[in-house]
Coordinates of C-alpha atoms in Angstrom, one line a residue:
M1 CA 83.5 69.4 96.6
D2 CA 85.4 66.1 96.4
A3 CA 86.2 65.2 100.0
A4 CA 89.0 62.9 98.9
A5 CA 90.7 65.9 97.2
G6 CA 91.1 67.6 100.6
R7 CA 90.4 71.1 101.8
L8 CA 90.9 73.9 99.3
R9 CA 93.3 75.8 101.6
D10 CA 95.5 72.7 101.9
R11 CA 96.1 72.4 98.1
T12 CA 99.0 73.8 96.2
L13 CA 98.3 76.7 93.9
A14 CA 98.7 74.3 90.9
E15 CA 96.3 71.8 92.5
L16 CA 93.8 74.5 93.2
T17 CA 93.8 75.8 89.7
V18 CA 93.3 72.2 88.4
S19 CA 90.3 71.9 90.8
F20 CA 88.7 75.1 89.5
A21 CA 89.3 74.0 85.9
A22 CA 87.8 70.5 86.3
R23 CA 84.3 69.7 85.0
T24 CA 82.8 69.5 88.4
P25 CA 80.2 71.8 90.0
A26 CA 82.4 72.6 93.0
P27 CA 84.6 74.4 93.6
G28 CA 83.2 77.1 91.4
G29 CA 82.8 80.8 91.0
G30 CA 82.0 81.6 94.6
A31 CA 85.0 79.7 95.9
A32 CA 87.2 81.3 93.3
A33 CA 86.0 84.8 94.3
A34 CA 86.8 84.0 98.0
V35 CA 90.3 82.7 97.1
A36 CA 91.0 85.8 95.0
A37 CA 89.8 88.0 97.8
A38 CA 92.0 86.2 100.3
I39 CA 95.0 86.9 98.1
G40 CA 94.0 90.5 97.9
A41 CA 93.8 90.7 101.7
A42 CA 97.1 89.0 102.1
I43 CA 98.8 91.5 99.7
G44 CA 97.2 94.3 101.7
A45 CA 98.6 92.8 104.9
M46 CA 102.1 92.7 103.4
S47 CA 101.9 96.3 102.3
A48 CA 100.7 97.4 105.7
R49 CA 103.6 95.6 107.4
Y50 CA 106.0 97.7 105.3
T51 CA 104.6 100.8 107.1
T52 CA 105.6 99.6 110.5
G53 CA 108.6 100.3 112.7
A54 CA 110.1 103.3 114.5
K55 CA 110.4 105.2 111.2
W56 CA 106.6 105.4 110.9
G57 CA 105.9 106.7 114.5
A58 CA 102.3 106.4 115.5
L59 CA 101.3 105.2 112.1
S60 CA 103.2 102.0 112.8
A61 CA 100.6 100.7 115.3
Q62 CA 97.7 101.6 113.0
A63 CA 99.5 99.7 110.1
E64 CA 100.2 96.7 112.2
A65 CA 96.5 96.6 113.4
L66 CA 95.4 96.8 109.7
A67 CA 97.8 94.0 108.8
R68 CA 96.4 91.7 111.6
S69 CA 92.8 92.6 110.5
L70 CA 93.7 91.7 106.9
D71 CA 95.3 88.4 108.1
D72 CA 92.1 87.5 109.8
A73 CA 90.1 88.5 106.7
A74 CA 92.2 86.3 104.5
G75 CA 91.7 83.3 106.8
G76 CA 88.0 84.0 106.9
L77 CA 87.8 84.3 103.1
L78 CA 89.6 80.9 102.7
A79 CA 87.0 79.5 105.1
L80 CA 84.2 81.0 102.9
A81 CA 85.8 79.4 99.9
E82 CA 85.5 76.0 101.6
A83 CA 82.0 76.8 102.7
D84 CA 81.0 77.8 99.2
A85 CA 82.3 74.7 97.7
D86 CA 80.7 72.5 100.3
A87 CA 77.4 74.4 100.1
Y88 CA 77.1 74.1 96.4
A89 CA 78.1 70.4 96.5
A90 CA 75.2 70.0 99.0
V91 CA 72.8 71.7 96.6
V92 CA 73.8 69.4 93.8
N93 CA 73.5 66.4 96.1
A94 CA 70.1 67.5 97.4
R95 CA 68.8 67.8 93.8
K96 CA 70.2 64.5 92.9
I97 CA 68.8 62.5 95.8
G98 CA 65.7 64.5 96.5
G99 CA 66.9 66.2 99.8
D100 CA 65.9 69.6 101.1
V101 CA 66.8 71.6 98.1
A102 CA 65.4 74.9 99.4
A103 CA 67.5 74.7 102.6
A104 CA 70.6 73.8 100.7
E105 CA 70.0 76.6 98.2
A106 CA 69.4 79.1 101.0
R107 CA 72.7 78.2 102.7
A108 CA 74.5 78.4 99.3
A109 CA 73.0 81.8 98.6
A110 CA 74.2 83.4 101.9
I111 CA 77.9 82.7 101.3
P112 CA 78.5 84.9 98.2
A113 CA 76.8 87.8 100.1
D114 CA 79.4 87.2 103.0
I115 CA 82.3 87.2 100.5
L116 CA 81.0 90.4 98.9
A117 CA 80.7 92.1 102.3
A118 CA 84.2 91.1 103.4
C119 CA 85.6 92.4 100.1
A120 CA 83.9 95.7 100.5
L121 CA 85.0 96.1 104.1
Q122 CA 88.6 95.3 103.4
A123 CA 88.8 97.3 100.2
A124 CA 87.5 100.3 102.1
A125 CA 90.2 99.8 104.8
M126 CA 92.9 99.7 102.1
R127 CA 91.4 102.7 100.4
G128 CA 91.8 104.6 103.7
F129 CA 95.3 103.3 104.1
L130 CA 96.4 104.3 100.5
P131 CA 97.5 107.9 101.4
L132 CA 99.3 106.7 104.5
A133 CA 101.2 103.7 103.1
N134 CA 104.9 103.4 102.6
P135 CA 105.4 105.1 99.2
Q136 CA 107.4 102.1 98.0
L137 CA 104.4 99.9 98.6
V138 CA 101.6 102.0 97.1
S139 CA 101.4 99.8 94.1
D140 CA 100.8 96.8 96.4
V141 CA 98.1 98.7 98.2
R142 CA 96.4 99.3 94.9
V143 CA 96.8 95.7 93.9
S144 CA 95.1 94.7 97.1
I145 CA 92.2 97.0 96.4
H146 CA 91.9 95.8 92.8
L147 CA 91.9 92.2 93.8
L148 CA 89.3 92.7 96.5
A149 CA 87.1 94.8 94.1
G150 CA 87.3 92.1 91.4
A151 CA 86.7 89.3 93.8
G152 CA 83.7 91.2 95.3
R153 CA 82.2 91.7 91.8
A154 CA 82.7 88.0 91.2
A155 CA 80.9 87.2 94.4
W156 CA 78.1 89.6 93.3
Q157 CA 77.6 87.6 90.1
T158 CA 77.4 84.4 92.1
L159 CA 75.0 86.0 94.5
L160 CA 72.7 87.1 91.6
V161 CA 72.5 83.5 90.3
N162 CA 71.1 82.5 93.7
H163 CA 68.1 84.9 93.4
P164 CA 68.7 86.9 96.7
S165 CA 65.9 88.6 98.5
A166 CA 65.3 92.3 97.9
Q167 CA 66.8 93.1 101.2
V168 CA 70.0 91.1 100.6
L169 CA 70.2 92.6 97.1
A170 CA 70.0 96.2 98.4
V171 CA 72.8 95.6 100.9
A172 CA 74.9 93.9 98.1
R173 CA 74.4 96.8 95.8
A174 CA 75.8 99.1 98.4
H175 CA 78.8 96.9 98.7
V176 CA 79.3 96.9 95.0
R177 CA 79.2 100.7 94.9
A178 CA 81.7 100.9 97.7
L179 CA 84.0 98.5 95.7
D180 CA 83.6 100.7 92.6
E181 CA 84.6 103.8 94.6
A182 CA 87.6 102.0 96.1
D183 CA 88.7 100.7 92.7
V184 CA 88.5 104.1 91.1
A185 CA 90.4 105.7 94.0
A186 CA 93.1 103.0 93.6
I187 CA 93.5 103.7 89.9
G188 CA 94.3 107.4 90.5
T189 CA 95.6 109.6 87.8
D190 CA 99.2 109.2 88.9
A191 CA 98.9 105.4 88.7
A192 CA 97.5 105.2 85.2
P193 CA 99.9 103.8 82.6
A194 CA 100.8 106.4 79.9
A195 CA 98.8 104.5 77.3
A196 CA 95.7 104.7 79.5
R197 CA 95.9 108.5 80.1

């Protein structure tokens, strides 16, 4: 990542999209997956906050705890976006100057697995929250799940390029299956547009 351009999280959305569109190796797909996941977590936090207050009784505390957890996840995912961009830039640099390429690649390979794991965890939390959420915000809960699932699948693709070990691959496959299940649950028959039924 171009250090002069500043941290990803400090850029405007317009600047961020220009950074992703540039013909540079970083930020790339892994960072994009993490940013998309952070947005999914943030939308989930917003939807949870609309299920708080006296009207919601005991569910209010559960929804507020979920919102705080999603806030933390969004921050962590933005940190992973930075880490991914920095790690891939380090790989490119190591290849260029003859540094420790294996160590740089190992560091870069671990990050998409972490993004995928975070997506699976938060999508599962939102799936569990779906039947409890404020009915006016159910579409936002579903948007959160779909964004997390898509971002997780994007991280999966980045992970595959890095040739993970069999053990990492097995765990990652379980995360992808969990994302698939959450995604299908979020679609639901009542949410499908008439043209899709």
